[in-house]
Coordinates of C-alpha atoms in Angstrom, one line a residue:
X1 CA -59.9 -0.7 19.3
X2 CA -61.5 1.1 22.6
X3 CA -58.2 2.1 25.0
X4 CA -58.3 0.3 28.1
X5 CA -60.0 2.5 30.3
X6 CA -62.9 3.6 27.9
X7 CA -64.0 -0.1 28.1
X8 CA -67.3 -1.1 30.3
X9 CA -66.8 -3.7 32.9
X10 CA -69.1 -6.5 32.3
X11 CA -67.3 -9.0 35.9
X12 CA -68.6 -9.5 38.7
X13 CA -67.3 -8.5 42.1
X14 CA -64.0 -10.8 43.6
X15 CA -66.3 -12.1 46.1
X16 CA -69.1 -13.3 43.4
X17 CA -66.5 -14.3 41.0
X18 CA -64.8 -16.4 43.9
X19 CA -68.2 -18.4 45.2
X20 CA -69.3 -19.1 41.8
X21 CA -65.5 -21.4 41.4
X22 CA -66.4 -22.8 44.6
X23 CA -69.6 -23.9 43.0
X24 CA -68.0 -25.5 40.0
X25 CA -65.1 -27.0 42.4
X26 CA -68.1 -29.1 44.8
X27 CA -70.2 -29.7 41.1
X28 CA -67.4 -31.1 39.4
X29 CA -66.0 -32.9 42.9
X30 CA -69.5 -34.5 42.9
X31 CA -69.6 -35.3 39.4
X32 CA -66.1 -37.3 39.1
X33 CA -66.8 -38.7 42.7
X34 CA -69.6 -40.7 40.8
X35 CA -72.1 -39.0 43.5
X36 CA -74.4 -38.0 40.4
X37 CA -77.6 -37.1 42.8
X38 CA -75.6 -34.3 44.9
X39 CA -74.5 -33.1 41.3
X40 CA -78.2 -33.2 39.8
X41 CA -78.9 -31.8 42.8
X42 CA -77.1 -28.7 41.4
X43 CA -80.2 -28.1 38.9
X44 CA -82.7 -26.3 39.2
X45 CA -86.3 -28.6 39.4
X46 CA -87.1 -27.0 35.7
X47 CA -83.0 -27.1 34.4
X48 CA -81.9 -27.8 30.9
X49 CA -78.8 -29.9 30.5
X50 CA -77.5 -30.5 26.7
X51 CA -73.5 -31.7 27.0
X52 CA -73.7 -34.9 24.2
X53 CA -73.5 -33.6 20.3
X54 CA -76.7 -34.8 18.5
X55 CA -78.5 -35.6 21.6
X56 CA -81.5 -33.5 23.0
X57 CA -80.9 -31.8 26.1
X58 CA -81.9 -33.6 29.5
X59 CA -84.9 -31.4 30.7
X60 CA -85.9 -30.9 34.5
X61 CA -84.0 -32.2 37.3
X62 CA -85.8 -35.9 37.4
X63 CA -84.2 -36.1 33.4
X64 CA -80.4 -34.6 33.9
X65 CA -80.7 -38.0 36.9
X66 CA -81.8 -40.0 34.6
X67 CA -79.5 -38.9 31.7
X68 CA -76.5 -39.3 34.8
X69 CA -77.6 -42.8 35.5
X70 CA -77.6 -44.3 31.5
X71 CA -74.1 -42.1 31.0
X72 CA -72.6 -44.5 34.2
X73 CA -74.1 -47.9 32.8
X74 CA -72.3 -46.8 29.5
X75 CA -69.2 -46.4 31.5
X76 CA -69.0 -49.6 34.1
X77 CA -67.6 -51.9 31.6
X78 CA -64.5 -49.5 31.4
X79 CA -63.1 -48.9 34.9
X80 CA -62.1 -45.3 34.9
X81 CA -61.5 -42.1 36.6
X82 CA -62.9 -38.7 35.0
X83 CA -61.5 -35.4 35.7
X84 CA -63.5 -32.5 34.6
X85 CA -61.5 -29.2 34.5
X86 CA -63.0 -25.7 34.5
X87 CA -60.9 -23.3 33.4
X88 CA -61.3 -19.3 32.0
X89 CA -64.5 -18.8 33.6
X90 CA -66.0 -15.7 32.8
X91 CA -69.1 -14.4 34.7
X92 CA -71.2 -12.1 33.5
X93 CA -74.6 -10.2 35.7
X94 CA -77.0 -8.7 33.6
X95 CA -80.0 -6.6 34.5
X96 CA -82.0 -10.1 35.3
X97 CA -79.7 -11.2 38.0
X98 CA -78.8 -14.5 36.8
X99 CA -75.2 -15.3 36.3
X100 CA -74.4 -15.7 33.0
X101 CA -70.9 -17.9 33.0
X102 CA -68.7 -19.1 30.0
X103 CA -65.8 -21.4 30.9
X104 CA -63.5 -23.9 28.7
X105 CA -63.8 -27.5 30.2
X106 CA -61.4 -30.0 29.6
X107 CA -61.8 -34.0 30.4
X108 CA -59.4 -36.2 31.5
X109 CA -59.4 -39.9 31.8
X110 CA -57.1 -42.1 33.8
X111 CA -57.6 -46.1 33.2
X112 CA -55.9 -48.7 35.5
X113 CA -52.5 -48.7 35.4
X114 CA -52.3 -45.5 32.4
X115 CA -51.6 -41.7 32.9
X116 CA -53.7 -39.6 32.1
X117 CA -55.5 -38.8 28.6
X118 CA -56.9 -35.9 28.1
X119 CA -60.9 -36.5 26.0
X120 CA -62.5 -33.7 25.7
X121 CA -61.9 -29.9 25.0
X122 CA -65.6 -28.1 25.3
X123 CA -66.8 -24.7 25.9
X124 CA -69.5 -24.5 28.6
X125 CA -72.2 -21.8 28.9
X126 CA -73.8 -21.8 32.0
X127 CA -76.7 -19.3 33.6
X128 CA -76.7 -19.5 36.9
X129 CA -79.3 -18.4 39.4
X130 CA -79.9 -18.3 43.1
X131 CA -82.6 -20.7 45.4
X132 CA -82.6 -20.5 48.6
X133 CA -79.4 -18.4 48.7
X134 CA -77.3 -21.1 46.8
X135 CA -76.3 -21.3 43.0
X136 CA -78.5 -23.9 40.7
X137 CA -77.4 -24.4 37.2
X138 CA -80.9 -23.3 35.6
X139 CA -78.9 -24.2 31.8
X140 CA -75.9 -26.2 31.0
X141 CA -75.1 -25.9 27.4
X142 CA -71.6 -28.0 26.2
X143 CA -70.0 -27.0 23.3
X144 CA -67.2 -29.8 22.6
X145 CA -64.5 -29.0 20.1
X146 CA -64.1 -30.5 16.8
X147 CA -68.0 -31.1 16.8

């Protein structure tokens, strides 16, 4: 095992590290506030999106909407409140300059007159990169737990 000081620093600077969780705090926000075109509008115009086990990635901007709008028909009949969590994000900047991130997502659910229920437990690996100054998710791969 390398001693502490012999190992390479692969963060990012506090600043970096701080605007990428403001990022995931106004994506999420958007997300559970039902808003789902300010969250595709998160994507890059050529973005991959794969969060549903056995289901093919959403490709391109136009597709994660489109993949948004069928998950929220699926939901209506069950009045609900999500809550998606980001938690142990790690961010990474390789030579490339996108921002590689890994984070732990969990999901929680709160029904009408019920607490809430935790739903999922995923691992999310993200690459970030920058148009016009701001951070698009150019991938979204979900990992969920027990899958």
């Amino acid at each position: 095992m390398k001693e502490f000081e012999e190992m390479e620093p692969t963060g990012v600077s506090a600043e970096l590290y701080a605007e990428v969780l403001q990022y995931y705090a106004h994506q999420m926000q958007a997300l559970d506030g039902g808003k789902v075109e300010e969250y595709a509008a998160t994507f890059t115009e050529d973005a991959v999106f794969g969060h549903t086990p056995g289901r093919e990635p959403a490709r391109t901007r136009a597709g994660i909407l489109a993949d948004l709008y069928e998950v929220r028909e699926r939901f209506t009949a069950d009045p609900q409140q999500r809550r998606h969590l980001f938690t142990m994000v790690d961010v990474e900047q390789p030579a490339d300059g996108r921002l590689r991130v890994t984070c732990y997502a969990l999901v929680l659910t709160t029904r009408p007159g019920n607490g809430p229920e935790m739903v999922r437990s995923c691992v999310v690996h993200d690459v970030l990169v920058r148009e016009d100054g701001q951070l698009c998710n150019q991938e979204r791969l979900v990992d969920h737990d027990g899958f």
